[in-house]
Short mmCIF file of C-alpha atoms in Angstrom, two decimals:
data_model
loop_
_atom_site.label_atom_id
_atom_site.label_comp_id
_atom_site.label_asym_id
_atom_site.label_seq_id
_atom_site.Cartn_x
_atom_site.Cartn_y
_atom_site.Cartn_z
CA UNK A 7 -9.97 0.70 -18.40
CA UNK A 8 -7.24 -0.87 -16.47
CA UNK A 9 -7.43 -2.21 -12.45
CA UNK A 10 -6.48 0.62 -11.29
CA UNK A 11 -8.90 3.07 -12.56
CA UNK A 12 -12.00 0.55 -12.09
CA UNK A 13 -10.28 0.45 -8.28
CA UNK A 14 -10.13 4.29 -7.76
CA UNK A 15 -13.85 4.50 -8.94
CA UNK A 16 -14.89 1.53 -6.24
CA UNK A 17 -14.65 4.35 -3.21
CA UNK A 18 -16.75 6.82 -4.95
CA UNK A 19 -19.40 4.45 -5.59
CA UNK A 20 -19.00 3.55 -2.15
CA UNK A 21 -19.61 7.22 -0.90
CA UNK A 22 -22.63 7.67 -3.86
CA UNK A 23 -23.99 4.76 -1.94
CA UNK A 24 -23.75 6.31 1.42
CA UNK A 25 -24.36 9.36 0.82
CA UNK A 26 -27.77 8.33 -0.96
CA UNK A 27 -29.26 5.95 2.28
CA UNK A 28 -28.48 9.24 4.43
CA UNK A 29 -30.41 11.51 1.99
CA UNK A 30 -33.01 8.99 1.95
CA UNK A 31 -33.13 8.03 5.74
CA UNK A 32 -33.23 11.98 5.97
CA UNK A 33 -36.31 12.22 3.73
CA UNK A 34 -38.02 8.94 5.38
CA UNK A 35 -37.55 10.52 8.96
CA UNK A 36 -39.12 13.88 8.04
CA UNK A 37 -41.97 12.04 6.38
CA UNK A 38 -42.82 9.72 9.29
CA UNK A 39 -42.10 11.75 12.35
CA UNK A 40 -44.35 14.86 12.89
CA UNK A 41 -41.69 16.52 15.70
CA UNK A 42 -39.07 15.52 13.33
CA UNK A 43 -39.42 19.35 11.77
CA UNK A 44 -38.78 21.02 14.50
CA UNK A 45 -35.92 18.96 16.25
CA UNK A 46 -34.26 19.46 12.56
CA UNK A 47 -34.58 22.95 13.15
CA UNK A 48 -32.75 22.64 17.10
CA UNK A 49 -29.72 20.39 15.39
CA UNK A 50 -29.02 23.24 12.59
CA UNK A 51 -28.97 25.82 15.24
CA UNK A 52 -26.73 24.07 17.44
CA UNK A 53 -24.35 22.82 14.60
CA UNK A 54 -24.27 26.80 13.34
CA UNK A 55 -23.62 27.62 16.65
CA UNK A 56 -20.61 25.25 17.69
CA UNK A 57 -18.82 25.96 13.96
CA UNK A 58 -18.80 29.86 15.04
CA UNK A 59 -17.58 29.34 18.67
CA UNK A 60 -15.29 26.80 16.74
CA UNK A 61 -13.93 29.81 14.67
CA UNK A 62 -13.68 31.92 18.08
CA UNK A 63 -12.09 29.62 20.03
CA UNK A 64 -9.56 28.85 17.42
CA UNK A 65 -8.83 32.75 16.90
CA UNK A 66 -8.52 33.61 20.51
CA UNK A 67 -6.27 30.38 21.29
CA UNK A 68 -3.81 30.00 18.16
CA UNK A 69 -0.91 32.04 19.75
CA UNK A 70 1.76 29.47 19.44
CA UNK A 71 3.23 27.69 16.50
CA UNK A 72 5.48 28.25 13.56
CA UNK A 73 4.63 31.38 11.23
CA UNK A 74 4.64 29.80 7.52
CA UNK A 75 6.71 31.77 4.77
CA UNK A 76 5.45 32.95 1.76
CA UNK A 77 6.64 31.63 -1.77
CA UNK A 78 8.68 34.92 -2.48
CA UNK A 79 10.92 34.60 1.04
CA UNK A 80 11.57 30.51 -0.35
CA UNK A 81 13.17 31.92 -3.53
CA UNK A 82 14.82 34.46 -1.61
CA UNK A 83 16.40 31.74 0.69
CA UNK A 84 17.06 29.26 -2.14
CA UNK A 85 19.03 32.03 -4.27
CA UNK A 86 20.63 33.12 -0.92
CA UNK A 87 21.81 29.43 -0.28
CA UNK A 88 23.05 28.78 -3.84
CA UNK A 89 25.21 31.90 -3.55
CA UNK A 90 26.42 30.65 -0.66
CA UNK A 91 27.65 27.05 -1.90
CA UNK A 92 28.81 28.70 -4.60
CA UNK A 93 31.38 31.31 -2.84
CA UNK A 94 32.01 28.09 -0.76
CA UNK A 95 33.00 25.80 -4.07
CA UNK A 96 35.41 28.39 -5.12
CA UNK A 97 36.85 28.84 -1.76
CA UNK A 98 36.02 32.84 -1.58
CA UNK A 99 35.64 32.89 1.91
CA UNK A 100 35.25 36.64 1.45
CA UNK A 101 31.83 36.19 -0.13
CA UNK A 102 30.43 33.85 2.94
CA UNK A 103 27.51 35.20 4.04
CA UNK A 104 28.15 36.30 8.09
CA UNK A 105 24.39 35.43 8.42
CA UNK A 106 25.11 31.73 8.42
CA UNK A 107 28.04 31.66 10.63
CA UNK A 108 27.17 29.81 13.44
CA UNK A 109 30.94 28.93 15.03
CA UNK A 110 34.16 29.86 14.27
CA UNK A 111 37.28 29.05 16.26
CA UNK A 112 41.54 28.28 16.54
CA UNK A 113 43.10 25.52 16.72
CA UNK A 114 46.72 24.87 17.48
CA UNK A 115 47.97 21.83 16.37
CA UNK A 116 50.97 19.74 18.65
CA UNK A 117 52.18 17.85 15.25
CA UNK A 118 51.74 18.00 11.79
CA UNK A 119 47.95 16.07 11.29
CA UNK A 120 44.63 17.16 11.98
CA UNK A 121 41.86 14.96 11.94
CA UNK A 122 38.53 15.11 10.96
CA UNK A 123 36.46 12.49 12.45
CA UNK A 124 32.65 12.87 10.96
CA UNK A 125 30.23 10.02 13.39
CA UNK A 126 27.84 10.15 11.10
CA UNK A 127 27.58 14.04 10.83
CA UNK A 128 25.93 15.51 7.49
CA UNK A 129 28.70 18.32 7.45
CA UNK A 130 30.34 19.82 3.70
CA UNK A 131 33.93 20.58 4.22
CA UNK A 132 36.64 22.87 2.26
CA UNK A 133 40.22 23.57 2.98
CA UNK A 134 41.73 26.55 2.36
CA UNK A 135 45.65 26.06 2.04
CA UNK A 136 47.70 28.74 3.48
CA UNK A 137 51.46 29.34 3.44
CA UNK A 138 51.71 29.99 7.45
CA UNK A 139 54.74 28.28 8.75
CA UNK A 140 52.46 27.96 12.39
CA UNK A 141 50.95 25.40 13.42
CA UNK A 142 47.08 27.27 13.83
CA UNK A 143 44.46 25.77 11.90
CA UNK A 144 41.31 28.39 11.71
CA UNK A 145 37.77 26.83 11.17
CA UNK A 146 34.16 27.98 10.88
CA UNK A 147 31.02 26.08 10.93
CA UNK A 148 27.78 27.55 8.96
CA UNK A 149 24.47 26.76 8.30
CA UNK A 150 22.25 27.58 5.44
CA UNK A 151 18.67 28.33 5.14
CA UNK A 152 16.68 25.32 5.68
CA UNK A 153 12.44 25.49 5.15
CA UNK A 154 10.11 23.35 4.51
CA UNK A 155 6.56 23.88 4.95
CA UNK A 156 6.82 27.33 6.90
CA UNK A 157 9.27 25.25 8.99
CA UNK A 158 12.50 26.41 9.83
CA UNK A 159 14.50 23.55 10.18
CA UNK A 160 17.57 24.73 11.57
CA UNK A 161 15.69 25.96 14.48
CA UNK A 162 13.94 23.13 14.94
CA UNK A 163 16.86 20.66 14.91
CA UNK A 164 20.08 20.45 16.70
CA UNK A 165 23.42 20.69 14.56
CA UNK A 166 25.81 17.87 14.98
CA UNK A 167 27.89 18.15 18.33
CA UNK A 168 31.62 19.43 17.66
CA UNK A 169 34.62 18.45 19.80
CA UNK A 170 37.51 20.48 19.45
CA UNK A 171 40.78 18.31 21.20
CA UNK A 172 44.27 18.64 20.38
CA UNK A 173 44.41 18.22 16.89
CA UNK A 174 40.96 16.17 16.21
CA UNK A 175 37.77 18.23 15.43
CA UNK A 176 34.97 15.03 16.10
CA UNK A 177 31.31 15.93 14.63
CA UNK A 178 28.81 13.74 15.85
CA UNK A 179 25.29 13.23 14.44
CA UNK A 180 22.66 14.10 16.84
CA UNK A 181 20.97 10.73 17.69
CA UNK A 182 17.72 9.72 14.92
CA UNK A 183 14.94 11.23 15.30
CA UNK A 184 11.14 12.21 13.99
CA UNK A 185 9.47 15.32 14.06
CA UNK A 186 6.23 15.88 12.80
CA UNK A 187 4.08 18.91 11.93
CA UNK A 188 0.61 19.56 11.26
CA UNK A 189 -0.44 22.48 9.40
CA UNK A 190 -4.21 23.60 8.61
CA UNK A 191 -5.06 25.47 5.43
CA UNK A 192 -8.27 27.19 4.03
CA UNK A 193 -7.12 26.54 0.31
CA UNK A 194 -8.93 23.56 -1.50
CA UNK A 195 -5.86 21.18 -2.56
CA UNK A 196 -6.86 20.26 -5.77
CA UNK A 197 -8.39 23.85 -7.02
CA UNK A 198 -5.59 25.92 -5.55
CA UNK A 199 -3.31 27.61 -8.02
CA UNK A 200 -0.69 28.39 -5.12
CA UNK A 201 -1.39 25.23 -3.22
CA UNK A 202 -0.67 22.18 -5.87
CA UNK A 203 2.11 19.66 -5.09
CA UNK A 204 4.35 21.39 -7.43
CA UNK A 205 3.95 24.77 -5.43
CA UNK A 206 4.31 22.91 -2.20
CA UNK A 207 7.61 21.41 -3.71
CA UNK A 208 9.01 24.75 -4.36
CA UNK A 209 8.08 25.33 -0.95
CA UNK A 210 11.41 23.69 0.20
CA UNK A 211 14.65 24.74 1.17
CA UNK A 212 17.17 22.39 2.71
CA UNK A 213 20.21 23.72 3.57
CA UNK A 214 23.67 22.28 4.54
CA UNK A 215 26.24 22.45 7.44
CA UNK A 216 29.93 23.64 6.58
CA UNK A 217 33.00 23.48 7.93
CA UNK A 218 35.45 25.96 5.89
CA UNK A 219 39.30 25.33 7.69
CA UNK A 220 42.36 27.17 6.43
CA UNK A 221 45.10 25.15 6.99
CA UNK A 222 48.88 25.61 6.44
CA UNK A 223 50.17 23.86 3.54
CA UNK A 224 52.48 21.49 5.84
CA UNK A 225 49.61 20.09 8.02
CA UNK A 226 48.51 17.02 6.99
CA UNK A 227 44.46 16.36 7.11
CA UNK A 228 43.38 12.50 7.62
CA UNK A 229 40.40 11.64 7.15
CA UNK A 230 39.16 8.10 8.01
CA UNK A 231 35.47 8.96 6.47
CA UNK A 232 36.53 9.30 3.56
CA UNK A 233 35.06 12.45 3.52
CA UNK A 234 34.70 14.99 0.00
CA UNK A 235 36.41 17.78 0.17
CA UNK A 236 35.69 20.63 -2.08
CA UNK B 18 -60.85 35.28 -12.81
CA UNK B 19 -59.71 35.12 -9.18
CA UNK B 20 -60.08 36.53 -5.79
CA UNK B 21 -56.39 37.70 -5.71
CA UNK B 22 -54.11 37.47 -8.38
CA UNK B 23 -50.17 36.76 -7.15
CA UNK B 24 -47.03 37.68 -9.82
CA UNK B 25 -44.82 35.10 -10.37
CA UNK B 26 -42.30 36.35 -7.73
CA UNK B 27 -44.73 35.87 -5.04
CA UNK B 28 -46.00 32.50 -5.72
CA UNK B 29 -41.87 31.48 -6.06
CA UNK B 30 -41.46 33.12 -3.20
CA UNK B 31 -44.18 31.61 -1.17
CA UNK B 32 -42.98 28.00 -2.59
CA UNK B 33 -39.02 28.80 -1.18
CA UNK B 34 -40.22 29.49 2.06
CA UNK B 35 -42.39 25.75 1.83
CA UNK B 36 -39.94 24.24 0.14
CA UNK B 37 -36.97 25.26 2.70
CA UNK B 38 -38.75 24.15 5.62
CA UNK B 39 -40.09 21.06 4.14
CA UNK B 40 -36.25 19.75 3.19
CA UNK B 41 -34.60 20.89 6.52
CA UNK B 42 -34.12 17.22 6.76
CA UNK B 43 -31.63 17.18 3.77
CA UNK B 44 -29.62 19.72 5.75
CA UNK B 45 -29.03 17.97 8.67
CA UNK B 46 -28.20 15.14 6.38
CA UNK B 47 -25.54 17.26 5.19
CA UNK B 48 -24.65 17.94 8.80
CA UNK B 49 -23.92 13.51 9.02
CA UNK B 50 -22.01 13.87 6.03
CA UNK B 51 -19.49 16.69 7.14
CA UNK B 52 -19.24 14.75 10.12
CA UNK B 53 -18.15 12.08 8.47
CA UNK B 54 -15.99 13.89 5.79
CA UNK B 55 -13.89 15.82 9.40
CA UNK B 56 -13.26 12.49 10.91
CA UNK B 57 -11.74 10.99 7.33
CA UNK B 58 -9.38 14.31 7.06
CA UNK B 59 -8.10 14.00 11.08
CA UNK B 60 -5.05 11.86 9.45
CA UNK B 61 -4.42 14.38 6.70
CA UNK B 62 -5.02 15.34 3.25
CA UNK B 63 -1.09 15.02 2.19
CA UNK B 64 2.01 14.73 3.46
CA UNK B 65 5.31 16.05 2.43
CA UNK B 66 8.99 14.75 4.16
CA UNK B 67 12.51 14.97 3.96
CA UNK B 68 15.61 14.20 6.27
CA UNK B 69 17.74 16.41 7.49
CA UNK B 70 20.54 16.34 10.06
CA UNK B 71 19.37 12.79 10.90
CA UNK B 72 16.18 13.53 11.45
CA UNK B 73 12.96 12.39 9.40
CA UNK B 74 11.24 15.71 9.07
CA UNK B 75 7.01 15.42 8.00
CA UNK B 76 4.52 17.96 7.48
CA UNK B 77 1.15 17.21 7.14
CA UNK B 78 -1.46 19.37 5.53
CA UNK B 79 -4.95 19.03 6.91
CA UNK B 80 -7.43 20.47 4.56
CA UNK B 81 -11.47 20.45 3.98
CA UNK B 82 -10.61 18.52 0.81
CA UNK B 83 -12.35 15.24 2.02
CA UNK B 84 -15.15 16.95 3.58
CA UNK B 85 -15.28 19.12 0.00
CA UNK B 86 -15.31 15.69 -1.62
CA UNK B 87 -18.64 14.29 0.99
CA UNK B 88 -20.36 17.26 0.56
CA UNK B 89 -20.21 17.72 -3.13
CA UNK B 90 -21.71 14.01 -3.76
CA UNK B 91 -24.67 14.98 -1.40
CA UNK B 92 -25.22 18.44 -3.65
CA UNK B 93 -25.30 15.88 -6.39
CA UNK B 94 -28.21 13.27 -4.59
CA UNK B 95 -29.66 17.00 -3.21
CA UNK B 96 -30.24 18.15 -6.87
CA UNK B 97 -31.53 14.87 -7.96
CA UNK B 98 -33.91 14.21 -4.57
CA UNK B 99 -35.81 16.89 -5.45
CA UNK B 100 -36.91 16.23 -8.77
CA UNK B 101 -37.90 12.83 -7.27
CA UNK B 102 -41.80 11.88 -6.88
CA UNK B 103 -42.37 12.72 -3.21
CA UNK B 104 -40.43 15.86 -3.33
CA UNK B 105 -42.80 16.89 -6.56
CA UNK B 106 -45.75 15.98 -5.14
CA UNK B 107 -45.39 19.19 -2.45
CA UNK B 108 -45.51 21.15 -5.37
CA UNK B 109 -49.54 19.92 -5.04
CA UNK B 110 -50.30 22.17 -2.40
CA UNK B 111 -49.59 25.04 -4.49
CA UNK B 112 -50.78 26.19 -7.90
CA UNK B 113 -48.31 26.15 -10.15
CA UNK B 114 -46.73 25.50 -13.23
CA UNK B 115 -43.70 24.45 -14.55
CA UNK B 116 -41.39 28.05 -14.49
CA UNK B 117 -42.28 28.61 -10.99
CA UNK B 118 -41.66 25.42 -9.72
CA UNK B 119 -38.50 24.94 -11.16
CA UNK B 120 -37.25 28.65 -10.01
CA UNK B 121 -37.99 27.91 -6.51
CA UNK B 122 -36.55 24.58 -6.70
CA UNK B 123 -33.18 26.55 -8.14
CA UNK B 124 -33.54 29.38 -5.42
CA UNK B 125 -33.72 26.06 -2.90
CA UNK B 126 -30.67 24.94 -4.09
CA UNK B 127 -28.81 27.96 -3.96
CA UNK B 128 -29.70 28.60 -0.80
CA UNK B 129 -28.84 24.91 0.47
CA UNK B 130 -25.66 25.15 -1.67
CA UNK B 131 -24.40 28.41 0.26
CA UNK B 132 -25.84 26.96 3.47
CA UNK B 133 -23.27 23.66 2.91
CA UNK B 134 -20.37 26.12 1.32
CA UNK B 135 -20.36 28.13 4.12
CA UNK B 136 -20.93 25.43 6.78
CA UNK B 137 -18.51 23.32 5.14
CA UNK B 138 -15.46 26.25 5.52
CA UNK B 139 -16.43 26.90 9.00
CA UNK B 140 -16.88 23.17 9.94
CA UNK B 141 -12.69 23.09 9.19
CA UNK B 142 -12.39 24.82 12.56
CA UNK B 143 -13.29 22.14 14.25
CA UNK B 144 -10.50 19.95 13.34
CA UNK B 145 -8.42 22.67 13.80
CA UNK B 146 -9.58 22.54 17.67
CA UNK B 147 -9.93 18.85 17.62
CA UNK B 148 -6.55 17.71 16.52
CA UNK B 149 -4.67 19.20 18.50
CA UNK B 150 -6.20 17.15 21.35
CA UNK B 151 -5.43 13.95 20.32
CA UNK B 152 -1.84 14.35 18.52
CA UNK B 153 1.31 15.70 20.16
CA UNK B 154 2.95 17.30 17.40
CA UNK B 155 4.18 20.84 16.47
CA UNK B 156 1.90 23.32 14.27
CA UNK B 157 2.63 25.72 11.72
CA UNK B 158 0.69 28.88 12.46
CA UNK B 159 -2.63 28.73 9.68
CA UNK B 160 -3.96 31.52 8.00
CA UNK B 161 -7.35 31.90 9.67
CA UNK B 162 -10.87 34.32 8.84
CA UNK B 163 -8.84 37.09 10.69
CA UNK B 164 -5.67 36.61 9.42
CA UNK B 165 -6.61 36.20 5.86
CA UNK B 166 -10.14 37.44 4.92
CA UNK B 167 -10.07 37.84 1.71
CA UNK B 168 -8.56 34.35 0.97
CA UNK B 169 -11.34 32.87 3.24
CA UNK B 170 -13.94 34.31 1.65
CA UNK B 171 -12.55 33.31 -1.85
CA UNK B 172 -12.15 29.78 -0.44
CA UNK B 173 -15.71 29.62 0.68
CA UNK B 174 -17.15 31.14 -2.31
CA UNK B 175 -15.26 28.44 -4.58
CA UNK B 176 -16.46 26.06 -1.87
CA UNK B 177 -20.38 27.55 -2.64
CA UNK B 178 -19.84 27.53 -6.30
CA UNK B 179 -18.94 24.07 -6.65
CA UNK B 180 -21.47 22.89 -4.23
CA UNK B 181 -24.14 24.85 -6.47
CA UNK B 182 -22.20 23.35 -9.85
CA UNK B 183 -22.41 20.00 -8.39
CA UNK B 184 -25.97 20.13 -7.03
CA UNK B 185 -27.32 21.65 -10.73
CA UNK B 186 -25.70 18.71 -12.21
CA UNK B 187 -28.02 16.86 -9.85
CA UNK B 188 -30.89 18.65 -10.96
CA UNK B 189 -30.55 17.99 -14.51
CA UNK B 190 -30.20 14.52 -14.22
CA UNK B 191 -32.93 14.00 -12.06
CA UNK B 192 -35.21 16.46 -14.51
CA UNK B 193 -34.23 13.92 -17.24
CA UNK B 194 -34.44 10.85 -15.54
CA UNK B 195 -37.86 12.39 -15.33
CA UNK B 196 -38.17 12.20 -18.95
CA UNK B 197 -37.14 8.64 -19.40
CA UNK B 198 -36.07 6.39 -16.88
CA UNK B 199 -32.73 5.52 -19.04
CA UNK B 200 -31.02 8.50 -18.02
CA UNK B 201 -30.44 7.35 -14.37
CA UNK B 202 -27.41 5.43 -15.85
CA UNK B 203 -26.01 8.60 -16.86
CA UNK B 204 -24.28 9.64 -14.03
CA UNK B 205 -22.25 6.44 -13.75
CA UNK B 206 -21.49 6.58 -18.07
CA UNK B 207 -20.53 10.08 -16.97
CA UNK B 208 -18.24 9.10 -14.10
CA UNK B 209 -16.83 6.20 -16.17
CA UNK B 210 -16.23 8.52 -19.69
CA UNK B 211 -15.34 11.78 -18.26
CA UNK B 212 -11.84 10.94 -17.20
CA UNK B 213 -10.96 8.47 -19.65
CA UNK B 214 -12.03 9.59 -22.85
CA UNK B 215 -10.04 12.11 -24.81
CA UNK B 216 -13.37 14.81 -24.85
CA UNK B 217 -13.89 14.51 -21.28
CA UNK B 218 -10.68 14.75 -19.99
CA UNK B 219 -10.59 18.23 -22.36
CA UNK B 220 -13.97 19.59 -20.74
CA UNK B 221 -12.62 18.77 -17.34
CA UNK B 222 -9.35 20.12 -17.94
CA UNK B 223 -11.04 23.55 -19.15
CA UNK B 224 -13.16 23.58 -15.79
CA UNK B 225 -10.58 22.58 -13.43
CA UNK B 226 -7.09 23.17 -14.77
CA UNK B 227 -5.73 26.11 -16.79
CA UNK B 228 -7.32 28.87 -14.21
CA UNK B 229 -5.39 31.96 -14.05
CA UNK B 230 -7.04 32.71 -10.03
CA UNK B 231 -9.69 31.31 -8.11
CA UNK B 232 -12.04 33.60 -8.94
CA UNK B 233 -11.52 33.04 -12.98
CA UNK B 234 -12.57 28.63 -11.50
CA UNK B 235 -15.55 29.99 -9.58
CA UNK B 236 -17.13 32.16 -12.34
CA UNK B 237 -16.68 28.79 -14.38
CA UNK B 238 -18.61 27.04 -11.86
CA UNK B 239 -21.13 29.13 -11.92
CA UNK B 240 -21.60 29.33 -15.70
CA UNK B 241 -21.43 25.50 -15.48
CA UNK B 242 -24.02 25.87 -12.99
CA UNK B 243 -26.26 28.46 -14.89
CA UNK B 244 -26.06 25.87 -17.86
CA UNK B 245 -27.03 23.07 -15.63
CA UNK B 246 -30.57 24.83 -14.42
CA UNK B 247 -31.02 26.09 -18.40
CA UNK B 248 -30.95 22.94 -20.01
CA UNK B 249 -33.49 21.43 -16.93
CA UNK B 250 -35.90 23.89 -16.98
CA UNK B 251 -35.62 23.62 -21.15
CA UNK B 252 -36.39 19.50 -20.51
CA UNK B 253 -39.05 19.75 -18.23
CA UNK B 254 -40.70 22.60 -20.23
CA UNK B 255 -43.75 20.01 -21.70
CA UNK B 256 -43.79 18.10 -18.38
CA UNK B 257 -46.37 20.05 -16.26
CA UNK B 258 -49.02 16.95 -16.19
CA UNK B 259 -48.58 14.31 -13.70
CA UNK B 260 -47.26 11.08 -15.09
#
């Protein structure tokens, strides 16, 4: 057997171990004290009775937090998002779901450039080209589904900030941060059938922030980033 | 001939009732080692992250898989305990033999094993109400009794039936280490061959993995369990006279 495996077994023996001086502590004390009966009797009343206020309590106080999502709406959301980045690939801007539109706005250029600064920003971009002779550059931001964990993400966190000046559009990452969650479950980990890792990792949707601009065909788009369009 | 003459299901009974009271102190034993099993699981039972619009996103599930993991390794010391000397020699203040002892000790442990399932579901709550206290975090809303019932109960009942698996197990080993003092290494053979040897990674598989639903794993553990109690009553069938 190799390190590891004599290693994993080390903590079980340790609980065996444990668990066996408590069982025999438990039988010693019963043995020995005469009143130990009936104050054994008092402790598994009042344990019974704090687990069922425990269950009350928890029932009549859990109004807030996040409603989880069940494994059907994540492969709803994932289909809906791939349809999405697909239309958005192919530059259909037809087929763009109105759901995820978040922003949408005109821009009129004074010369011939637009540029895109990103600061860090997580955004996907396409350009459309048009044959306009104006100088109006039309944009709109989306955002897809994004879950994780009965989560919703997009909620939860701020999209990058967007500047709109003369003929820059500036997206700037939100500063770092760390959000954490705790969620409670009935469901035995390693028994569940729903509940395994690879369930939980199907339990995941990240989405993506776009930027879809249709600009006229004599603009010129810098981009300092080095930022992928489609 | 005697004064009164008592069925078998009356003298079992009678020797439940004893034998319930006289153990109490295994329960609250139990109650020690749930305690101990809620504080382990206050950090989490897993954790899953990502990042996402620079930020480091992490949820983390908080389960009774620790206190699952406690309680099933006192079912196991349970099971044994009882077969042990002083817990036999109660049986003296009855007359008895050999089926009716054993069937009370099985009632026993059925009763203590839906006693710990049940406690050991409800004893989840707790945490639920603790953490919160002591962490500043967000929560995703938990399926709960009310929300979920029938999930609940089929958690608890899996809970009972492994606790009652677990604690049969017990029973059999200490009804054979009965038999012959060599068997007390069995356990630890068992714990060392089970996962690494090609057979006992296939029984364990056939429990554990390869359930279609919950309820499919809990009729296993109960069949497990049934086996268990057989094969112990079977070995302690010439072992009525004191040793």
């Amino acid at each position: 057997m190799s390190n590891f495996g004599i290693l994993s077994i080390l903590p079980i023996l340790g609980i065996l171990f444990i668990i066996w001086r408590l069982l025999r502590l438990a039988k010693s004390t019963s043995n020995r004290i005469n009143w130990a009966q009936r104050s054994n009797k008092w402790i598994l009343c009042i344990y019974i009775v704090v687990l069922l206020l425990a269950v009350v309590v928890y029932e009549a106080t859990q109004t807030n937090g996040e409603e989880a999502l069940t494994s059907k709406e994540y492969t709803t959301f994932i289909n809906k998002n791939n349809v999405f980045q697909q239309a958005f690939e192919n530059n259909e801007e037809s087929k763009l779901d109105s759901k995820f539109l978040i922003e949408e706005w005109t821009q009129e250029l004074e010369g011939d450039s637009l540029e895109v600064i990103l600061n860090g920003s997580d955004v996907l971009m396409n350009i459309e080209w048009t044959d306009s002779k104006e100088q109006l550059v039309e944009a709109k931001m989306y955002r897809t589904y994004s879950y994780m964990g009965g989560i919703n993400m997009g909620k939860e966190i701020p999209l990058p900030t967007l500047e709109v000046k003369d003929n820059q559009i500036i997206l700037t990452a939100i500063p770092q941060k760390e959000r954490t969650y705790y969620r409670f479950t009935n469901e035995l980990t390693f028994f569940s059938t729903v509940n395994n890792l690879d369930a939980r990792e199907q339990r995941r949707v990240i989405g993506h922030t776009y930027i879809y601009l249709k600009v006229p065909k004599h603009i010129n788009v810098i981009d300092k980033d080095g930022l992928q369009f489609y | 001939m005697f004064l009164s003459n008592s069925t078998l299901g009356e003298v079992v009974w009678t020797q439940v009732k004893f034998k319930v009271n006289a153990y109490l102190g295994t329960l609250v034993s139990l109650i020690v080692v749930q305690i101990l099993g809620l504080i382990l699981s206050m950090n989490g039972t897993s954790s899953m992250s990502t990042n996402f619009n620079n930020t480091d996103f992490q949820i983390v599930w908080i389960t009774a898989d620790t206190v699952i993991i406690f309680v099933s390794i006192w079912a196991l010391f349970l099971g044994n305990v009882i077969t042990t000397k002083g817990y036999r020699n109660t049986n003296f203040s009855f007359v008895t033999n050999g089926i009716s002892n054993n069937l009370s000790n099985i009632i026993v442990l059925i009763i203590m094993s839906v006693f710990a399932g049940v406690t050991t579901f409800l004893s989840h709550y707790i945490l639920r109400l603790v953490v919160p206290l002591f962490n500043d975090v967000g929560y995703v809303k938990s399926g709960s009794i009310i929300d979920d019932p029938l999930s609940s109960i089929a958690s608890m009942g899996l809970m009972v039936g492994l606790i009652l698996m677990i604690s049969a197990g017990g029973y059999l080993w200490g009804t054979l280490v009965y038999i012959h003092r060599a068997y007390m290494f069995l356990l630890i053979v068992l714990i060392i061959t089970l996962p690494t040897t090609k057979t006992g990674q296939m029984i364990l598989q056939f429990i554990f993995a390869d359930n279609g639903s919950l309820f499919v794993l809990n009729v296993k553990f109960v069949c497990v369990a049934i086996i268990f109690f057989v094969l112990a009553m079977l070995s302690s069938y010439r072992l009525e006279v004191r040793r």
